[in-house]
Coordinates of C-alpha atoms (C1' of nucleotides) in Angstrom, one line a residue:
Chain O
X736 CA 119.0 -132.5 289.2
X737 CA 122.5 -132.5 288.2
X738 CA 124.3 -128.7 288.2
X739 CA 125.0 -128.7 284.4
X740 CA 121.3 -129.3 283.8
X741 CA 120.1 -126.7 285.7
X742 CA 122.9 -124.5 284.3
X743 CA 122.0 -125.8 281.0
X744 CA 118.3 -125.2 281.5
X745 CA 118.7 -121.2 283.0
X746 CA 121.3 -120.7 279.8
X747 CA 118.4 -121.5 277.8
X748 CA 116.0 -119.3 279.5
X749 CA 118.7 -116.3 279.2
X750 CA 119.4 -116.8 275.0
X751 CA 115.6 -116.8 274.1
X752 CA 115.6 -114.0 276.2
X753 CA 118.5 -112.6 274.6
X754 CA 118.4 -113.9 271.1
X755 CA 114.6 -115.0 271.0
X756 CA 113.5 -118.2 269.6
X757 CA 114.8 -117.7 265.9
X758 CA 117.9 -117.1 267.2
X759 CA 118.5 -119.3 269.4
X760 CA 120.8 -122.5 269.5
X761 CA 123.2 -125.1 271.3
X762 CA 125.9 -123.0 271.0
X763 CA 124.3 -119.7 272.1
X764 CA 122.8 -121.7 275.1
X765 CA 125.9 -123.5 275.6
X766 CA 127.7 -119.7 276.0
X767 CA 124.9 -118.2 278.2
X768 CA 125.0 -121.6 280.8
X769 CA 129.3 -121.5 280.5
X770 CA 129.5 -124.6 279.9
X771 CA 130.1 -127.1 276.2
X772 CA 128.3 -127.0 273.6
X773 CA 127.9 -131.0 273.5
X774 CA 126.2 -130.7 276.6
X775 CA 123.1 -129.9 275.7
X776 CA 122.9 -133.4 273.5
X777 CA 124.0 -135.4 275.9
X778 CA 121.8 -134.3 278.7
X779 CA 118.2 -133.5 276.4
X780 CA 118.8 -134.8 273.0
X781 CA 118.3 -131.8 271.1
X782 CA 117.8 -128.0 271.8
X783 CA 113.8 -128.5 271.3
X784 CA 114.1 -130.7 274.1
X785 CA 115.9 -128.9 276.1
X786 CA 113.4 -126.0 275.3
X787 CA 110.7 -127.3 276.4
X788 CA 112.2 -128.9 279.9
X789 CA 113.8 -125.1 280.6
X790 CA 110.0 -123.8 279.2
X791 CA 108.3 -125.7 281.6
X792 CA 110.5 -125.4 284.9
X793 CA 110.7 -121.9 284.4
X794 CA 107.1 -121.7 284.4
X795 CA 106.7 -123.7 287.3
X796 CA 108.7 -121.5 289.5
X797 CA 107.1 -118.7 287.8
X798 CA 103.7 -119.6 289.1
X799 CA 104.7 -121.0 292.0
X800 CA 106.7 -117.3 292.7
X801 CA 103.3 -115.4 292.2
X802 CA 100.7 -117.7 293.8
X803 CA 100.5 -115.7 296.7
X804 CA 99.9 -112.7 294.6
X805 CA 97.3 -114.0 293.1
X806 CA 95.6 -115.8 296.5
X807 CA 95.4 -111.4 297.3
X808 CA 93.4 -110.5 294.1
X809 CA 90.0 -109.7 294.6
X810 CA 89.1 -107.7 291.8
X811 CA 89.9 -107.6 287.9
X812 CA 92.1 -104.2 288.1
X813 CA 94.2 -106.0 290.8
X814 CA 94.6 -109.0 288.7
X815 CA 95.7 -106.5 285.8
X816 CA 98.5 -105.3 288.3
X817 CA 99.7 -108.6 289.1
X818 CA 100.3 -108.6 285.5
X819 CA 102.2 -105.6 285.3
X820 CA 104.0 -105.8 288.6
X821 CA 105.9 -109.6 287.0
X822 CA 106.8 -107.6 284.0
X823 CA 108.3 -104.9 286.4
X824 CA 110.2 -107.1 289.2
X825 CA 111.4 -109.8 286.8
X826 CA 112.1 -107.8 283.3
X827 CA 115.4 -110.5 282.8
X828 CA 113.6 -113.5 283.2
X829 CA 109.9 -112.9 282.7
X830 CA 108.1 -116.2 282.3
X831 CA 105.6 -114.4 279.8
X832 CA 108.4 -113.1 277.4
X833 CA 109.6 -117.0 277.7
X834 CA 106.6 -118.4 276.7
X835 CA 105.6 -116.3 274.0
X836 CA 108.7 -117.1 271.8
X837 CA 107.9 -120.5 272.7
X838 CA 104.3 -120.1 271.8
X839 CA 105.9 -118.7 268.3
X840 CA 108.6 -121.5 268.1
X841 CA 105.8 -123.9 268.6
X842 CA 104.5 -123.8 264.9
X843 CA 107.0 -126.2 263.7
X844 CA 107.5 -128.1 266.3
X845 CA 104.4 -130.8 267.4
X846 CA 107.0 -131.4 270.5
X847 CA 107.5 -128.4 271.9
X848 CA 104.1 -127.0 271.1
X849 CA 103.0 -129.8 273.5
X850 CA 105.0 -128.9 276.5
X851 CA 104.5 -125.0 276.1
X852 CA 101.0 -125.8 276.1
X853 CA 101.3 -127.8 279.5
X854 CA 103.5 -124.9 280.7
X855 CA 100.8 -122.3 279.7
X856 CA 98.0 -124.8 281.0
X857 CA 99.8 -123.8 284.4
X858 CA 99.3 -120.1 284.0
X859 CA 95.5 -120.6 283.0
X860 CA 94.4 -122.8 285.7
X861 CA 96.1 -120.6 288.1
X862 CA 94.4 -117.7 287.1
X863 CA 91.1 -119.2 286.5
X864 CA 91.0 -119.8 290.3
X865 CA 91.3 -116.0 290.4
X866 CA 88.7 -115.7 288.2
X867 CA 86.2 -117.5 290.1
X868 CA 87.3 -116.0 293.3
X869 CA 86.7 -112.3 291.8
X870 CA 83.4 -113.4 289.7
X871 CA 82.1 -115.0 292.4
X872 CA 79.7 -111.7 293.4
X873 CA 79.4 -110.2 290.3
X874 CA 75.7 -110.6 288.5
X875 CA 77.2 -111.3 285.1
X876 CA 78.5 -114.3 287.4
X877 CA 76.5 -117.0 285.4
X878 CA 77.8 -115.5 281.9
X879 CA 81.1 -116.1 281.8
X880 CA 82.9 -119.1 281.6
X881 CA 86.0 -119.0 283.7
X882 CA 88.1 -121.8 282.1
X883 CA 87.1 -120.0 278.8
X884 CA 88.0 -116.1 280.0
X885 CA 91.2 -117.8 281.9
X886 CA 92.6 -118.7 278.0
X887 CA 91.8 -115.3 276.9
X888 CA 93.5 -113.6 279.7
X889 CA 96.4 -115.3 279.1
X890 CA 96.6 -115.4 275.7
X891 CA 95.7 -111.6 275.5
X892 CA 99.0 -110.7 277.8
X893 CA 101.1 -112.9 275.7
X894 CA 100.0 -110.7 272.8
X895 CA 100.7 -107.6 275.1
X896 CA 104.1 -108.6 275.8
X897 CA 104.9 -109.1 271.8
X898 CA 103.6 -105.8 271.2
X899 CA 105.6 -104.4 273.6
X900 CA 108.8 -105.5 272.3
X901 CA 107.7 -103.1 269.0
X902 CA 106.3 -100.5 270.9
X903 CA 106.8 -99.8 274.4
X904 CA 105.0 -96.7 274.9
X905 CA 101.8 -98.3 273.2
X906 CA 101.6 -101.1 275.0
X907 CA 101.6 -99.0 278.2
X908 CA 98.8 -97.0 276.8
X909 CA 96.9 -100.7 275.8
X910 CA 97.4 -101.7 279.5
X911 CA 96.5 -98.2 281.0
X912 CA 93.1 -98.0 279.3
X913 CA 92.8 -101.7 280.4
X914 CA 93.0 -100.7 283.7
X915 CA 90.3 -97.9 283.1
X916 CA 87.9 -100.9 281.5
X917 CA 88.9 -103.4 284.7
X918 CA 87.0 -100.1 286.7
X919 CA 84.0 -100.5 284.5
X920 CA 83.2 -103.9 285.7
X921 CA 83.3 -102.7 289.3
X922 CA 81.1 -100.0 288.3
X923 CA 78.5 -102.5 287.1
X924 CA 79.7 -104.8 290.4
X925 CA 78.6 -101.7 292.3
X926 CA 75.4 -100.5 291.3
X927 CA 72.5 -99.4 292.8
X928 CA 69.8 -102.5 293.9
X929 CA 67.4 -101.2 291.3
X930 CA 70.0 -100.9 289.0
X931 CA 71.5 -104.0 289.7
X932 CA 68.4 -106.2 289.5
X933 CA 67.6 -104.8 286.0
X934 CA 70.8 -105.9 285.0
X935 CA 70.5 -109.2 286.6
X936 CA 67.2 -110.0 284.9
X937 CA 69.1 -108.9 281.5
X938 CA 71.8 -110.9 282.0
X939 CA 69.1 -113.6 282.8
X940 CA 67.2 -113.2 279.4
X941 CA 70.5 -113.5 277.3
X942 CA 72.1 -116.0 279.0
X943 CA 68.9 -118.1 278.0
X944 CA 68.5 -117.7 274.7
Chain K
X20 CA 107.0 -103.7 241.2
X21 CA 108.7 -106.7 239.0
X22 CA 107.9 -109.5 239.0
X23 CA 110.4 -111.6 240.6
X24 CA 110.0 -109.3 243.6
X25 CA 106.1 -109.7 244.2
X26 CA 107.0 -113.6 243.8
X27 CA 109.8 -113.2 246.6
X28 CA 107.1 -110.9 248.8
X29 CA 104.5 -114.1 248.4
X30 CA 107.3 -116.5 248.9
X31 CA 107.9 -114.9 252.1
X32 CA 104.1 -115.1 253.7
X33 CA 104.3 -118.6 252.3
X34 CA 107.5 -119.3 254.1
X35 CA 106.5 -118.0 257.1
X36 CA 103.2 -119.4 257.0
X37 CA 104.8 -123.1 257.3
X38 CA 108.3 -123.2 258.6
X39 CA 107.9 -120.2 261.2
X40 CA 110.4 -117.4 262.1
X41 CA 112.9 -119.6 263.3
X42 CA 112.8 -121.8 260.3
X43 CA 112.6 -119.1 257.3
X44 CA 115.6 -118.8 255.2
X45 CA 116.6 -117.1 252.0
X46 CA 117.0 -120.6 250.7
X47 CA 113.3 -122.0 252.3
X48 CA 111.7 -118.2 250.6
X49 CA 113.3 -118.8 247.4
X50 CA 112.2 -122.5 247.1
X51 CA 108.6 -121.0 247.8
X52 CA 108.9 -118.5 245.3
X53 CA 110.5 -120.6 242.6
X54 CA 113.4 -118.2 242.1
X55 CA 117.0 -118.7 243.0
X56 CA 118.0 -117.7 246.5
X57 CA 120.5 -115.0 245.5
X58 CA 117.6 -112.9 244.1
X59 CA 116.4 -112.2 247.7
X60 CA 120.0 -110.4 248.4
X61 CA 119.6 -108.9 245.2
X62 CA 116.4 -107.7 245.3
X63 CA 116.2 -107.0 249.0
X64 CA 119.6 -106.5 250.4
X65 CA 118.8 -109.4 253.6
X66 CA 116.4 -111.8 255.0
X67 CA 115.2 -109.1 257.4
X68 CA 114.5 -106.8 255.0
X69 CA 112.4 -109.0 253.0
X70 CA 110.4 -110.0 255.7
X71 CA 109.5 -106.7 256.5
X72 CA 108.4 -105.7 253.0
X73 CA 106.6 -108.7 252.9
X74 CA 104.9 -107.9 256.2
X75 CA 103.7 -104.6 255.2
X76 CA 102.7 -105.6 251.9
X77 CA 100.6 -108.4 253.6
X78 CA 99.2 -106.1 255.9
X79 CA 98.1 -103.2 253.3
X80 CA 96.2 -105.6 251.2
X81 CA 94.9 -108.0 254.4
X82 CA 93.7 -104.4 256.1
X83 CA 91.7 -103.3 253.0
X84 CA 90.1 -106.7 252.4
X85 CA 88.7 -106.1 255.4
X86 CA 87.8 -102.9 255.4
X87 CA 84.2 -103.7 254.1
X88 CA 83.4 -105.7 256.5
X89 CA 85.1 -103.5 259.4
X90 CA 83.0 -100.5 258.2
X91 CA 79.3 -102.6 258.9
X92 CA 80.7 -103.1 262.3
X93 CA 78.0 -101.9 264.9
X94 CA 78.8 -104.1 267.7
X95 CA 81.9 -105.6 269.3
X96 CA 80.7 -108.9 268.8
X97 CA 80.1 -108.5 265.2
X98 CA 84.0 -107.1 265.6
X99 CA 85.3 -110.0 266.7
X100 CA 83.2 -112.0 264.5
X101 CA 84.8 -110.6 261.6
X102 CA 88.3 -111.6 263.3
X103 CA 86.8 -114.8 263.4
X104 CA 85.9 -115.0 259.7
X105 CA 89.4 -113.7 258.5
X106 CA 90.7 -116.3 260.4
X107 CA 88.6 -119.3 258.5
X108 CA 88.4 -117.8 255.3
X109 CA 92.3 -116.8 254.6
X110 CA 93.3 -119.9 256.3
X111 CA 96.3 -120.1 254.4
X112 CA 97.8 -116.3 254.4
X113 CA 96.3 -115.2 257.8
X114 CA 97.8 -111.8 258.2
X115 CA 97.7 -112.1 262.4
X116 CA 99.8 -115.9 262.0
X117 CA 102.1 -113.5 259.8
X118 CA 102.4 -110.6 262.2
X119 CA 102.6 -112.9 265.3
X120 CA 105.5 -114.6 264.0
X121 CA 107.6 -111.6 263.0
X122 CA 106.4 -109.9 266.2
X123 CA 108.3 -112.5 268.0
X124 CA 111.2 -112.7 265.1
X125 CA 111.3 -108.2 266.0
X126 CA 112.7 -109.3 269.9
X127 CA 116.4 -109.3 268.2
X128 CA 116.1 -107.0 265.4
X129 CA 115.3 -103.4 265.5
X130 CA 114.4 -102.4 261.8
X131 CA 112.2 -105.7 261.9
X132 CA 110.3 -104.1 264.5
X133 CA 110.3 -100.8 262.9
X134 CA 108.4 -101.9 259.9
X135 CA 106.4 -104.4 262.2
X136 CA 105.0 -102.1 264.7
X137 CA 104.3 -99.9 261.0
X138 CA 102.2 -102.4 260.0
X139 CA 100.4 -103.7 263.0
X140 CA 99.5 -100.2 263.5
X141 CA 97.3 -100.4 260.0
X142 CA 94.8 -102.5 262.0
X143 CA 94.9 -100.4 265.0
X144 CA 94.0 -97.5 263.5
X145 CA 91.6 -99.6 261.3
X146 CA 89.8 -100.4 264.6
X147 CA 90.1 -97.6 265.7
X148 CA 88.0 -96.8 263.7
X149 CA 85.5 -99.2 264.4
X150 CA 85.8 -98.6 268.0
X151 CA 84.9 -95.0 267.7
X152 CA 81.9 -95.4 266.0
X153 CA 80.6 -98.7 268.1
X154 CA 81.3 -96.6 271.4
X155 CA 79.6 -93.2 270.1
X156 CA 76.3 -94.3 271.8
X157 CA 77.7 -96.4 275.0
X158 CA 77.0 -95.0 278.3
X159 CA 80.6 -96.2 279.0
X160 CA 81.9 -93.7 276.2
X161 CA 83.9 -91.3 278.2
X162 CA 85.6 -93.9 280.5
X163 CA 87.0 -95.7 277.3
X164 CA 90.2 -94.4 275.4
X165 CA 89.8 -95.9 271.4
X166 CA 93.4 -95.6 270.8
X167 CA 94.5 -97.7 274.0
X168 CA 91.3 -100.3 273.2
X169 CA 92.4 -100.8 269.9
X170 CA 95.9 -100.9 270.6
X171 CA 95.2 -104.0 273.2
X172 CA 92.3 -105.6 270.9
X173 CA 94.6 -106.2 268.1
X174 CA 97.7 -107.6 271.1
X175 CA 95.0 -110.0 272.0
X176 CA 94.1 -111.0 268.8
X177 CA 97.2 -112.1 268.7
X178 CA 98.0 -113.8 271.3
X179 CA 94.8 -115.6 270.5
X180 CA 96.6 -117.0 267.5
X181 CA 99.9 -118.3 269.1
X182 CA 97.5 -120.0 271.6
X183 CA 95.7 -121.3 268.7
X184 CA 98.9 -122.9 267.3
X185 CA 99.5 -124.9 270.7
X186 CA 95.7 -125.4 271.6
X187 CA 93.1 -125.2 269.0
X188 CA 90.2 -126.5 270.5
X189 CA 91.2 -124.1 274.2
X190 CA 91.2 -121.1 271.5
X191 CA 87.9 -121.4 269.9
X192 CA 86.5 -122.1 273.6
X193 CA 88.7 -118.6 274.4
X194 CA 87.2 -116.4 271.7
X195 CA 83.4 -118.5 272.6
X196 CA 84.2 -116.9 275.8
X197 CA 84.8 -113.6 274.7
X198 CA 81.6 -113.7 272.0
X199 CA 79.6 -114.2 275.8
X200 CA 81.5 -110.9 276.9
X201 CA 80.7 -108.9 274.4
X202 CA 77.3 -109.7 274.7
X203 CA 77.5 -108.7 278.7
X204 CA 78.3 -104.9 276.9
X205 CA 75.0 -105.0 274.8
X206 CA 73.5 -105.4 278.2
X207 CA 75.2 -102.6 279.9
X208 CA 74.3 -100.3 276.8
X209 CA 70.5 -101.7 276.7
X210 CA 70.0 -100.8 280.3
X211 CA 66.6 -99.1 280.7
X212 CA 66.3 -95.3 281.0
X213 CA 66.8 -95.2 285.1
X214 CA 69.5 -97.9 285.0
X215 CA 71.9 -96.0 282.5
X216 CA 71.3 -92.7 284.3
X217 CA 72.7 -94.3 287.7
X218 CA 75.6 -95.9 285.4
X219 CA 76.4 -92.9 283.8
X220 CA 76.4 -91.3 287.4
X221 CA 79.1 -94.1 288.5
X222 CA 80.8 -93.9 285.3
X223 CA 81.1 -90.3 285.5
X224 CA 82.2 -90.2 289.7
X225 CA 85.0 -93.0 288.6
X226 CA 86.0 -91.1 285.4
X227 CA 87.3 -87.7 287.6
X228 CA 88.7 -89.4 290.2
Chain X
dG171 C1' 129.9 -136.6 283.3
dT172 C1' 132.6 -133.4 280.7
dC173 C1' 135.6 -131.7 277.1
dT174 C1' 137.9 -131.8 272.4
dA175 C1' 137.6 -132.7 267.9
dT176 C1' 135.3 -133.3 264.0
dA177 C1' 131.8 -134.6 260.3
dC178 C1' 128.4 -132.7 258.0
dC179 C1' 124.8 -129.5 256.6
dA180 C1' 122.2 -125.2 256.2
dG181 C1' 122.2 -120.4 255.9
dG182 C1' 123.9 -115.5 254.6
dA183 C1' 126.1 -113.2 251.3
dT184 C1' 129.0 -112.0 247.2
dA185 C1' 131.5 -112.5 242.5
dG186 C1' 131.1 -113.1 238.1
dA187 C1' 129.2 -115.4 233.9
dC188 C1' 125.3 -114.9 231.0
Chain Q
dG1494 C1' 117.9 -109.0 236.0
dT1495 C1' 119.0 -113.8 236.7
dC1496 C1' 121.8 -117.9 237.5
dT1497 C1' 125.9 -120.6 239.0
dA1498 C1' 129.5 -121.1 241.9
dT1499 C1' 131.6 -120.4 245.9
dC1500 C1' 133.1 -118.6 250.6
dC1501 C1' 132.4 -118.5 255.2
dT1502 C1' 130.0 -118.9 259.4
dG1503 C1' 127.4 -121.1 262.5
dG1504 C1' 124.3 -125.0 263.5
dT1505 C1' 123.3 -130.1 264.8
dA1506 C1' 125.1 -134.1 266.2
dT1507 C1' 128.4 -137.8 267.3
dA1508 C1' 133.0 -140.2 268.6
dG1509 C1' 136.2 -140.7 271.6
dA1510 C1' 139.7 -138.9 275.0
dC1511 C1' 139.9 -137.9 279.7

DNA sequence: GTCTATACCAGGATAGAC
DNA sequence: GTCTATCCTGGTATAGAC
């Protein structure tokens, strides 16, 4: 890949950062990547497609960045963390700030809704495999639908990051009692054989009806 | 209020509703309105502005719609179905599409978030509400903070609505997901006499530590 | 492949007639 | 309170020099 791509593609993941997706433009990426404006045209076409090529790279090497993280999560309240610890180590350049203005940019544009949806695709098959992984023990095993509860994950920490951008404080609080909530499952993981079997044949009944 | 403003306030929702935060103008408000585009700097001083009257107005009336139907919540599934339901029946003036996008549009302005995080927190403390009185009788009760639930129910709910946008058929599989889950809580709280007592137990051993 | 220049349009905002 | 006209900025996109 040519250097004025790539510079091309990380001055677009810096402006929506910066400037968000209502805000952003050939120009304002042009400045962020230091390079001309024309640019952009001449090597994607127009700033959609360039949003969606710098949308989905930066994904890729987002996923690819935490794999191993995720390979070490054995339990929901770890998986939370993971969460919390991208957010933390990467605050310029987090994917999920990325792909929520995306995700918002999306609604007007059949294009780019298609790519971010490929680029979040990423993030819910990769998590999914967590999901299994951590479900595999638990007795509400054979309730849950992992690709289904892989979607809401995600889509529930893209909403987390948006409400963070208005409120800081509460979205710490959101996440914290999350965390609390991620300890009732183990709770429920961890009971008793009597216990456990009562709930199994619960589970059982309502997973047939 | 006059009249020309409540037509710029539904202008507004309309405009955001089809072309998006990154596509809503003064000119694209006033064309859905059918008044002339200096009436919004007239009336409203800037786009922003606008927007965020029009978002809290929204909101107000969206939150008290719904306020019936919140207060015969007993379960969190019959929460979510309610989310469900304003989503089919207000198709076209969704509040959460409305919030989501100026959530996103609040990244580069701060009195857009201001009035954004005011009216997103109408529905937290609506379901709060809800919460409180759902969770009065669960074992889990003393584990769970309402604020911080509510707080992340109404982020996810949002995020649920982005991802909609991208993937509709992914999202109604998501929130199907989710319906399963909340029915894994009915279990918890139906346990039988000796299986609560040695939840409560756990519950209570996690909640000091 | 990159830069300059430029055409052309859309958007924010104001002045002033009515 | 509303409309017309207008200014200016910034956006997309292309042509053509280098």
């Amino acid at each position: 890949m040519s250097d004025t791509r790539r510079k091309l593609i990380d001055g677009a993941i810096e402006a929506i950062r910066t400037v968000g997706i209502s805000g952003v433009s050939a120009r304002s990426i042009a400045a962020a990547a230091g390079v001309n404006q024309a640019l952009v045209f001449y090597h994607f076409g127009s700033v959609h497609e360039l949003l969606g090529a710098a949308c989905m790279t930066h994904t890729k090497a987002s996923v690819e960045l935490f794999q191993p993280a995720l390979d070490k999560v054995t339990t929901l309240k770890q998986l939370l963390a993971v969460g919390r610890d991208m957010h933390t180590q990467q605050s310029q350049t987090f994917n999920v700030t990325i792909l929520a203005q995306l995700l918002a940019g999306s609604r007007t544009d059949a294009g780019l809704a298609e790519t971010t949806r490929a680029a979040l695709q990423l993030w819910i098959d990769a998590i999914e495999q967590v999901l299994i992984r951590v479900l595999a023990t638990s007795p509400a095993k054979d309730l849950v639908d992992t690709k289904g509860l892989a979607s809401a994950v995600s889509a529930a920490f893209i909403g987390l990051e948006l409400y963070e951008g208005i409120d800081p404080a509460g979205a710490v609080h959101a996440l914290d009692t999350l965390d609390q909530l991620a300890v009732l499952v183990e709770v429920v993981d961890d009971l008793g054989p009597i216990a456990r079997r009562a709930f199994r044949a619960k589970v059982k009944r309502v997973a047939d009806r």
